[in-house]
Amino acid sequence: MQHQIPVDSLPPQGAAMAAAVSACVHCGFCLPACPTYRVLGQEMDSPRGRILLMKEVLEGALPMGEALEYVDRCLGCVACVPACPSGVAYGELLMGFRAMAREQRPETLGDRVGRKLVRETLPYPGRFRAAAGAGRLGRWLRPYLPPRLGAMVDLVPASLPEAQPLPPLVPAEGERRARVALLAGCVQQVLAPEINWATVRVLARNGVEVVIPPEQGCCGALSMHAGDLGQALGLARGALEAFPEDVDAIITNAAGCGSGMHEYPLLFVGQPERERAEAVAGQVRDVSSFLVELGWEPPPELDRPLLVAYHDPCHLAHAQGVREAPRRLLESIPGVSVVEVPEGEMCCGSAGTYNLEQPELAGELGRRKAQNIASTDANVLATGNIGCLVQIQAHLKALGRAMPLYHTVEVLDRAYARVL
């Protein structure tokens, strides 16, 4: 019997969810693009299979619990979207479905504690710094921790860099060519504050005035990824209020954040701020794309040749379609040769909070990514997302193949300073 999806009973994103379901023609082009299908080889662990499961849940033909095992294993990397000839907006379906699942999910005590810890720490730099410090102490208890908390402890670095607060304004060097606002992020401020400093130095050197609103907070992308749309809306509202309107662009340097902010119009469906959300989403640019659009000063020639492997973050390459810009920036450095990573389109397993929620599968993807990177014999790895940097660094270290890992803009910044 054919059921109809009761859109009125769904989250505000219900119309987009129904449209995504109806657009899928089950052709199978998404299967080889899906990392979990390639690792597990099961139909229900593919986008096509998950769409079928979600469709049956939405139509009332299948209990939510019977679909969650498979939908939870989805990375949300949206590698299936550019592979789909029918234009299925899989990410829009997944966002709404995870919001529904959040209210109906059976959880153990460990699950609840883990989700609460993620929700209350990652979007807030001060809390996250304190939690990371506690996590280092938690290594003594690692054998006794449940999987989710154990995965968190495993990813905590041995030490944290000192806090490096950004000023509210960094003026352009020479003639001002553009004025932008920078999203400073949350986790990145704690784990790798140098990325933001490299970003403002590179932009300023290229004639860009950078505004860093001190009142900004998390953009809400992590909450969206987890289906916590209530928290996501609250955090996103803060971003809408914090960013000035008189800028040429809002710059992001974390792929997940940029992708999340591009989804603001969907997040704010039915909300009074929808028009402002659309305007902000239209201003968001990854730093690599913005520099290529604006034009940039090539750095001086390096003292020695350098082989740089570039890793495509999923939410930069698949969600935002930004693939060529980072490579063009890297290749503009005299002496740098960019090498492609085998299976480069495959997710590294970070995927927001995925490596905390699905540590075994994330670990398999991380090991596979590290092995592919190591096979390039590159001197340096460059990428455009803090989650990827943390995940890949951990797995390269476990492989015994540690190498310098930088954000793309850090490579450019270091080349300008002749310290690469």
Short mmCIF file of C-alpha atoms in Angstrom, two decimals:
data_model
loop_
_atom_site.label_atom_id
_atom_site.label_comp_id
_atom_site.label_asym_id
_atom_site.label_seq_id
_atom_site.Cartn_x
_atom_site.Cartn_y
_atom_site.Cartn_z
CA MET A 1 0.00 0.00 0.00
CA GLN A 2 1.36 3.44 -0.98
CA HIS A 3 1.40 5.94 1.89
CA GLN A 4 1.67 9.71 1.76
CA ILE A 5 4.16 11.71 3.81
CA PRO A 6 2.14 13.85 6.27
CA VAL A 7 4.12 17.06 5.86
CA ASP A 8 2.12 18.90 8.52
CA SER A 9 3.35 16.49 11.19
CA LEU A 10 7.01 16.99 10.30
CA PRO A 11 9.52 19.66 11.43
CA PRO A 12 9.36 23.03 9.63
CA GLN A 13 11.73 21.51 7.06
CA GLY A 14 9.00 18.95 6.18
CA ALA A 15 8.35 20.23 2.66
CA ALA A 16 12.06 20.01 1.80
CA MET A 17 12.20 16.52 3.30
CA ALA A 18 9.24 15.31 1.22
CA ALA A 19 10.70 16.87 -1.93
CA ALA A 20 14.02 15.06 -1.37
CA VAL A 21 12.27 11.73 -0.89
CA SER A 22 10.16 12.13 -4.02
CA ALA A 23 13.16 13.17 -6.15
CA CYS A 24 15.03 9.90 -5.54
CA VAL A 25 14.58 7.43 -8.43
CA HIS A 26 16.71 4.71 -6.74
CA CYS A 27 19.20 4.64 -9.63
CA GLY A 28 22.19 3.71 -7.44
CA PHE A 29 24.65 6.36 -8.64
CA CYS A 30 25.06 7.36 -4.99
CA LEU A 31 26.32 3.96 -3.85
CA PRO A 32 29.99 4.20 -4.91
CA ALA A 33 30.12 7.80 -3.63
CA CYS A 34 29.03 6.80 -0.11
CA PRO A 35 31.87 6.04 2.34
CA THR A 36 29.77 3.83 4.61
CA TYR A 37 28.52 1.77 1.68
CA ARG A 38 32.06 1.33 0.41
CA VAL A 39 33.24 0.17 3.84
CA LEU A 40 30.23 -1.92 4.91
CA GLY A 41 28.79 -2.98 1.54
CA GLN A 42 25.19 -3.00 2.79
CA GLU A 43 22.30 -1.45 0.85
CA MET A 44 20.80 0.08 4.00
CA ASP A 45 24.12 1.83 4.65
CA SER A 46 23.86 3.71 1.34
CA PRO A 47 22.01 6.95 0.61
CA ARG A 48 19.46 5.06 -1.50
CA GLY A 49 18.80 2.61 1.29
CA ARG A 50 18.58 5.31 3.95
CA ILE A 51 16.17 7.36 1.84
CA LEU A 52 13.92 4.32 1.60
CA LEU A 53 14.06 3.79 5.36
CA MET A 54 13.39 7.47 6.11
CA LYS A 55 10.52 7.49 3.61
CA GLU A 56 8.86 4.54 5.35
CA VAL A 57 9.27 6.19 8.76
CA LEU A 58 7.80 9.47 7.48
CA GLU A 59 4.86 7.61 5.94
CA GLY A 60 4.21 5.75 9.20
CA ALA A 61 5.04 2.35 7.71
CA LEU A 62 8.19 1.73 9.79
CA PRO A 63 9.00 2.48 13.46
CA MET A 64 11.71 5.07 13.96
CA GLY A 65 13.87 2.65 15.94
CA GLU A 66 14.20 0.25 13.01
CA ALA A 67 15.74 2.96 10.82
CA LEU A 68 18.02 4.66 13.33
CA GLU A 69 20.79 2.06 13.27
CA TYR A 70 21.41 2.81 9.60
CA VAL A 71 20.67 6.53 9.56
CA ASP A 72 22.95 7.04 12.57
CA ARG A 73 25.82 5.53 10.59
CA CYS A 74 25.42 8.21 7.91
CA LEU A 75 28.33 10.66 8.03
CA GLY A 76 26.30 13.51 6.57
CA CYS A 77 29.24 14.09 4.22
CA VAL A 78 26.80 14.62 1.29
CA ALA A 79 29.22 13.01 -1.17
CA CYS A 80 26.04 11.53 -2.65
CA VAL A 81 24.66 14.93 -3.65
CA PRO A 82 27.07 15.81 -6.50
CA ALA A 83 26.88 12.17 -7.63
CA CYS A 84 23.07 12.23 -7.91
CA PRO A 85 21.68 12.80 -11.44
CA SER A 86 18.23 13.58 -10.00
CA GLY A 87 19.39 16.39 -7.73
CA VAL A 88 18.19 14.80 -4.48
CA ALA A 89 18.81 17.26 -1.64
CA TYR A 90 19.88 14.51 0.73
CA GLY A 91 21.27 16.92 3.32
CA GLU A 92 17.90 18.65 3.67
CA LEU A 93 16.20 15.32 4.32
CA LEU A 94 18.84 14.27 6.83
CA MET A 95 18.66 17.51 8.83
CA GLY A 96 14.92 17.23 9.40
CA PHE A 97 14.97 13.49 10.03
CA ARG A 98 17.65 13.76 12.68
CA ALA A 99 15.62 16.48 14.37
CA MET A 100 12.66 14.08 14.50
CA ALA A 101 14.83 11.21 15.70
CA ARG A 102 16.23 13.30 18.52
CA GLU A 103 12.80 13.35 20.17
CA GLN A 104 12.12 9.63 19.72
CA ARG A 105 15.53 8.07 20.33
CA PRO A 106 15.98 5.42 23.05
CA GLU A 107 19.27 6.17 24.82
CA THR A 108 21.45 4.58 27.45
CA LEU A 109 22.81 6.64 30.32
CA GLY A 110 26.20 6.75 28.57
CA ASP A 111 24.55 8.04 25.39
CA ARG A 112 22.74 10.79 27.28
CA VAL A 113 25.87 11.86 29.14
CA GLY A 114 27.90 11.89 25.92
CA ARG A 115 25.35 13.93 23.99
CA LYS A 116 24.93 16.35 26.87
CA LEU A 117 28.68 16.81 27.12
CA VAL A 118 28.98 17.54 23.39
CA ARG A 119 25.99 19.89 23.43
CA GLU A 120 27.20 21.91 26.40
CA THR A 121 30.91 22.13 25.58
CA LEU A 122 31.86 22.08 21.88
CA PRO A 123 29.97 25.25 20.84
CA TYR A 124 31.48 27.25 23.73
CA PRO A 125 35.26 27.82 23.59
CA GLY A 126 35.70 28.47 27.31
CA ARG A 127 33.81 25.35 28.33
CA PHE A 128 35.51 23.28 25.65
CA ARG A 129 38.97 24.32 26.86
CA ALA A 130 38.04 23.26 30.40
CA ALA A 131 36.55 19.97 29.15
CA ALA A 132 39.66 19.23 27.08
CA GLY A 133 41.80 19.74 30.17
CA ALA A 134 39.62 17.34 32.10
CA GLY A 135 39.77 14.91 29.18
CA ARG A 136 43.55 14.65 29.48
CA LEU A 137 43.10 13.55 33.10
CA GLY A 138 40.44 11.12 31.90
CA ARG A 139 43.05 9.07 30.06
CA TRP A 140 43.71 7.31 33.36
CA LEU A 141 40.12 6.06 33.28
CA ARG A 142 40.07 5.18 29.57
CA PRO A 143 39.60 1.39 30.03
CA TYR A 144 36.47 1.99 32.10
CA LEU A 145 34.72 4.59 29.96
CA PRO A 146 31.77 3.86 27.63
CA PRO A 147 32.57 4.03 23.88
CA ARG A 148 31.33 7.59 23.33
CA LEU A 149 33.26 9.08 26.25
CA GLY A 150 36.30 6.97 25.39
CA ALA A 151 36.28 8.34 21.85
CA MET A 152 36.25 11.88 23.22
CA VAL A 153 39.26 11.16 25.43
CA ASP A 154 41.16 9.60 22.51
CA LEU A 155 40.84 12.79 20.45
CA VAL A 156 41.95 15.18 23.20
CA PRO A 157 45.43 16.52 22.33
CA ALA A 158 48.29 16.09 24.78
CA SER A 159 48.44 19.87 25.21
CA LEU A 160 46.47 22.90 24.09
CA PRO A 161 47.91 26.08 22.59
CA GLU A 162 47.53 29.22 24.62
CA ALA A 163 44.44 31.28 23.89
CA GLN A 164 45.13 33.89 21.22
CA PRO A 165 42.19 36.32 21.19
CA LEU A 166 41.61 38.17 17.96
CA PRO A 167 41.24 41.96 17.84
CA PRO A 168 37.88 43.38 16.71
CA LEU A 169 39.46 44.84 13.56
CA VAL A 170 42.49 44.06 11.42
CA PRO A 171 43.12 46.82 8.86
CA ALA A 172 44.08 46.15 5.28
CA GLU A 173 47.70 46.58 4.29
CA GLY A 174 48.04 49.21 1.59
CA GLU A 175 44.95 50.11 -0.44
CA ARG A 176 41.77 48.56 0.92
CA ARG A 177 40.25 46.28 -1.72
CA ALA A 178 37.49 44.70 0.38
CA ARG A 179 35.95 44.64 3.84
CA VAL A 180 34.87 41.32 5.36
CA ALA A 181 33.74 39.80 8.64
CA LEU A 182 35.40 36.63 9.97
CA LEU A 183 33.65 33.76 11.70
CA ALA A 184 36.11 32.87 14.46
CA GLY A 185 34.48 29.52 15.22
CA CYS A 186 34.36 27.61 18.48
CA VAL A 187 36.40 24.38 18.60
CA GLN A 188 39.02 25.86 16.27
CA GLN A 189 39.71 28.76 18.64
CA VAL A 190 40.79 26.25 21.27
CA LEU A 191 42.57 23.58 19.22
CA ALA A 192 44.19 25.70 16.49
CA PRO A 193 43.91 29.45 17.06
CA GLU A 194 46.76 30.01 14.60
CA ILE A 195 44.37 29.24 11.74
CA ASN A 196 42.37 32.40 12.45
CA TRP A 197 45.52 34.48 12.83
CA ALA A 198 46.88 33.14 9.55
CA THR A 199 43.55 33.98 7.93
CA VAL A 200 43.54 37.61 9.02
CA ARG A 201 47.22 38.08 8.12
CA VAL A 202 46.73 36.67 4.62
CA LEU A 203 43.58 38.72 4.04
CA ALA A 204 45.20 41.92 5.33
CA ARG A 205 48.26 41.36 3.14
CA ASN A 206 45.94 41.14 0.16
CA GLY A 207 44.21 44.45 0.91
CA VAL A 208 41.27 43.15 2.94
CA GLU A 209 40.01 44.81 6.10
CA VAL A 210 38.79 42.14 8.53
CA VAL A 211 36.10 42.73 11.15
CA ILE A 212 35.94 40.12 13.93
CA PRO A 213 32.72 40.77 15.89
CA PRO A 214 33.62 40.12 19.55
CA GLU A 215 30.03 39.15 20.41
CA GLN A 216 29.90 36.28 17.92
CA GLY A 217 29.65 32.68 19.08
CA CYS A 218 29.20 29.27 17.49
CA CYS A 219 27.41 29.37 14.13
CA GLY A 220 25.23 26.36 15.06
CA ALA A 221 26.59 23.94 12.45
CA LEU A 222 27.50 21.24 14.99
CA SER A 223 23.99 21.36 16.43
CA MET A 224 22.43 21.15 12.97
CA HIS A 225 24.54 18.11 12.19
CA ALA A 226 23.29 16.42 15.38
CA GLY A 227 19.64 17.28 14.70
CA ASP A 228 19.44 19.66 17.67
CA LEU A 229 17.62 22.36 15.73
CA GLY A 230 16.53 24.20 18.87
CA GLN A 231 20.11 24.86 19.92
CA ALA A 232 21.10 25.48 16.31
CA LEU A 233 18.47 28.20 15.94
CA GLY A 234 19.58 29.90 19.13
CA LEU A 235 23.23 29.93 18.12
CA ALA A 236 22.45 30.96 14.54
CA ARG A 237 20.32 33.86 15.77
CA GLY A 238 23.38 35.08 17.63
CA ALA A 239 25.36 34.95 14.40
CA LEU A 240 22.69 36.88 12.49
CA GLU A 241 22.83 39.61 15.11
CA ALA A 242 26.62 39.68 15.42
CA PHE A 243 27.66 40.05 11.80
CA PRO A 244 27.48 43.52 10.26
CA GLU A 245 25.59 44.04 7.02
CA ASP A 246 28.09 46.49 5.50
CA VAL A 247 30.69 43.90 4.51
CA ASP A 248 31.54 42.34 1.18
CA ALA A 249 31.54 38.82 2.57
CA ILE A 250 31.44 36.72 5.74
CA ILE A 251 34.58 34.61 5.71
CA THR A 252 34.72 31.08 7.08
CA ASN A 253 37.82 28.93 7.37
CA ALA A 254 36.17 25.74 8.65
CA ALA A 255 34.31 23.73 6.02
CA GLY A 256 31.61 22.54 8.41
CA CYS A 257 30.86 26.08 9.56
CA GLY A 258 30.64 27.43 6.03
CA SER A 259 28.34 24.60 4.98
CA GLY A 260 26.14 25.11 8.04
CA MET A 261 25.79 28.84 7.44
CA HIS A 262 24.80 28.17 3.83
CA GLU A 263 21.95 26.08 5.26
CA TYR A 264 20.55 28.96 7.34
CA PRO A 265 17.59 29.52 4.96
CA LEU A 266 16.46 25.92 5.57
CA LEU A 267 17.09 26.16 9.31
CA PHE A 268 15.01 29.36 9.55
CA VAL A 269 11.98 28.09 7.60
CA GLY A 270 8.90 29.58 9.29
CA GLN A 271 11.02 31.88 11.48
CA PRO A 272 10.80 35.70 11.43
CA GLU A 273 14.53 35.94 10.69
CA ARG A 274 14.27 33.96 7.45
CA GLU A 275 15.03 36.96 5.19
CA ARG A 276 18.10 37.92 7.23
CA ALA A 277 19.22 34.27 7.25
CA GLU A 278 19.06 34.20 3.45
CA ALA A 279 21.09 37.40 3.25
CA VAL A 280 23.79 36.07 5.58
CA ALA A 281 23.95 32.72 3.77
CA GLY A 282 24.45 34.61 0.52
CA GLN A 283 27.45 36.47 1.99
CA VAL A 284 29.29 33.40 3.29
CA ARG A 285 32.53 32.55 1.46
CA ASP A 286 35.27 30.10 2.31
CA VAL A 287 38.54 31.99 2.64
CA SER A 288 40.07 30.10 -0.29
CA SER A 289 37.17 30.95 -2.62
CA PHE A 290 37.18 34.58 -1.54
CA LEU A 291 40.90 35.00 -2.22
CA VAL A 292 40.63 33.41 -5.64
CA GLU A 293 37.66 35.62 -6.54
CA LEU A 294 39.43 38.75 -5.27
CA GLY A 295 42.89 37.93 -6.60
CA TRP A 296 45.90 37.36 -4.36
CA GLU A 297 49.60 38.10 -4.25
CA PRO A 298 51.66 34.97 -4.98
CA PRO A 299 54.22 34.28 -2.25
CA PRO A 300 57.99 34.36 -2.89
CA GLU A 301 59.74 31.22 -4.05
CA LEU A 302 60.50 28.64 -1.39
CA ASP A 303 64.06 27.76 -0.43
CA ARG A 304 63.39 24.11 -1.26
CA PRO A 305 60.80 22.15 -3.24
CA LEU A 306 57.80 21.03 -1.20
CA LEU A 307 55.32 18.25 -1.96
CA VAL A 308 51.92 19.13 -0.47
CA ALA A 309 49.08 16.60 -0.27
CA TYR A 310 45.69 18.28 -0.30
CA HIS A 311 42.73 16.66 1.49
CA ASP A 312 39.25 17.75 0.39
CA PRO A 313 36.98 18.34 3.41
CA CYS A 314 33.55 16.90 2.60
CA HIS A 315 31.67 20.04 3.57
CA LEU A 316 33.94 22.13 1.39
CA ALA A 317 34.11 19.93 -1.71
CA HIS A 318 30.70 18.23 -1.67
CA ALA A 319 28.48 20.67 0.23
CA GLN A 320 29.96 23.97 -1.04
CA GLY A 321 31.49 22.82 -4.32
CA VAL A 322 34.87 24.34 -3.45
CA ARG A 323 37.59 22.13 -4.91
CA GLU A 324 39.80 24.18 -7.22
CA ALA A 325 40.33 27.32 -5.12
CA PRO A 326 42.50 25.72 -2.38
CA ARG A 327 44.59 23.95 -4.99
CA ARG A 328 45.10 27.18 -6.94
CA LEU A 329 46.32 28.96 -3.79
CA LEU A 330 48.76 26.17 -2.99
CA GLU A 331 50.01 25.88 -6.57
CA SER A 332 50.68 29.63 -6.67
CA ILE A 333 53.55 29.14 -4.21
CA PRO A 334 56.76 28.76 -6.28
CA GLY A 335 58.37 25.48 -5.27
CA VAL A 336 55.15 23.76 -4.15
CA SER A 337 53.82 20.73 -6.00
CA VAL A 338 50.33 19.59 -5.04
CA VAL A 339 49.71 15.84 -5.01
CA GLU A 340 46.28 14.23 -4.96
CA VAL A 341 45.40 11.75 -2.20
CA PRO A 342 44.12 8.37 -3.41
CA GLU A 343 40.39 7.99 -2.66
CA GLY A 344 40.48 11.73 -2.04
CA GLU A 345 36.70 12.01 -2.28
CA MET A 346 36.28 9.71 0.75
CA CYS A 347 35.45 11.21 4.15
CA CYS A 348 38.16 11.01 6.81
CA GLY A 349 35.57 10.06 9.45
CA SER A 350 35.51 13.32 11.38
CA ALA A 351 32.19 14.65 10.01
CA GLY A 352 31.24 17.05 12.79
CA THR A 353 30.78 14.88 15.87
CA TYR A 354 30.68 11.57 13.97
CA ASN A 355 34.02 10.36 15.31
CA LEU A 356 32.54 10.74 18.80
CA GLU A 357 29.22 9.05 17.99
CA GLN A 358 30.44 6.23 15.71
CA PRO A 359 34.05 5.70 16.83
CA GLU A 360 34.57 2.28 15.22
CA LEU A 361 33.45 3.26 11.73
CA ALA A 362 35.10 6.68 12.03
CA GLY A 363 38.28 4.90 13.06
CA GLU A 364 38.19 2.66 9.98
CA LEU A 365 37.71 5.69 7.72
CA GLY A 366 40.46 7.58 9.55
CA ARG A 367 42.93 4.71 9.16
CA ARG A 368 42.08 4.40 5.48
CA LYS A 369 42.57 8.12 4.96
CA ALA A 370 45.90 8.13 6.83
CA GLN A 371 47.19 5.21 4.78
CA ASN A 372 46.25 6.96 1.54
CA ILE A 373 47.93 10.18 2.64
CA ALA A 374 51.07 8.33 3.69
CA SER A 375 51.23 6.64 0.28
CA THR A 376 51.78 10.04 -1.40
CA ASP A 377 55.15 10.57 0.39
CA ALA A 378 54.15 14.24 0.74
CA ASN A 379 56.12 16.57 3.00
CA VAL A 380 53.03 18.41 4.25
CA LEU A 381 49.27 17.89 4.35
CA ALA A 382 46.93 20.82 3.72
CA THR A 383 43.18 20.91 4.23
CA GLY A 384 40.41 23.35 5.07
CA ASN A 385 38.63 22.06 8.17
CA ILE A 386 39.65 21.76 11.81
CA GLY A 387 37.80 18.47 12.31
CA CYS A 388 39.70 16.87 9.44
CA LEU A 389 43.00 18.13 10.83
CA VAL A 390 42.33 16.59 14.26
CA GLN A 391 41.10 13.28 12.84
CA ILE A 392 43.89 12.86 10.29
CA GLN A 393 46.60 13.89 12.72
CA ALA A 394 45.46 11.23 15.20
CA HIS A 395 45.47 8.48 12.59
CA LEU A 396 48.75 9.48 10.95
CA LYS A 397 50.35 9.41 14.39
CA ALA A 398 48.89 5.94 15.06
CA LEU A 399 50.31 4.85 11.71
CA GLY A 400 53.73 6.17 12.67
CA ARG A 401 53.71 8.60 9.76
CA ALA A 402 53.36 11.97 11.47
CA MET A 403 53.88 14.98 9.17
CA PRO A 404 53.16 18.71 9.41
CA LEU A 405 49.44 19.38 8.96
CA TYR A 406 48.23 22.86 8.09
CA HIS A 407 45.12 24.65 7.03
CA THR A 408 45.45 25.83 3.43
CA VAL A 409 45.60 29.46 4.52
CA GLU A 410 48.36 28.60 7.01
CA VAL A 411 50.48 27.25 4.16
CA LEU A 412 49.98 30.51 2.28
CA ASP A 413 50.74 32.56 5.39
CA ARG A 414 53.91 30.61 6.13
CA ALA A 415 55.02 30.97 2.51
CA TYR A 416 54.60 34.75 2.74
CA ALA A 417 56.73 34.72 5.93
CA ARG A 418 59.30 32.37 4.33
CA VAL A 419 59.00 29.84 7.18
CA LEU A 420 57.52 26.96 5.19
#
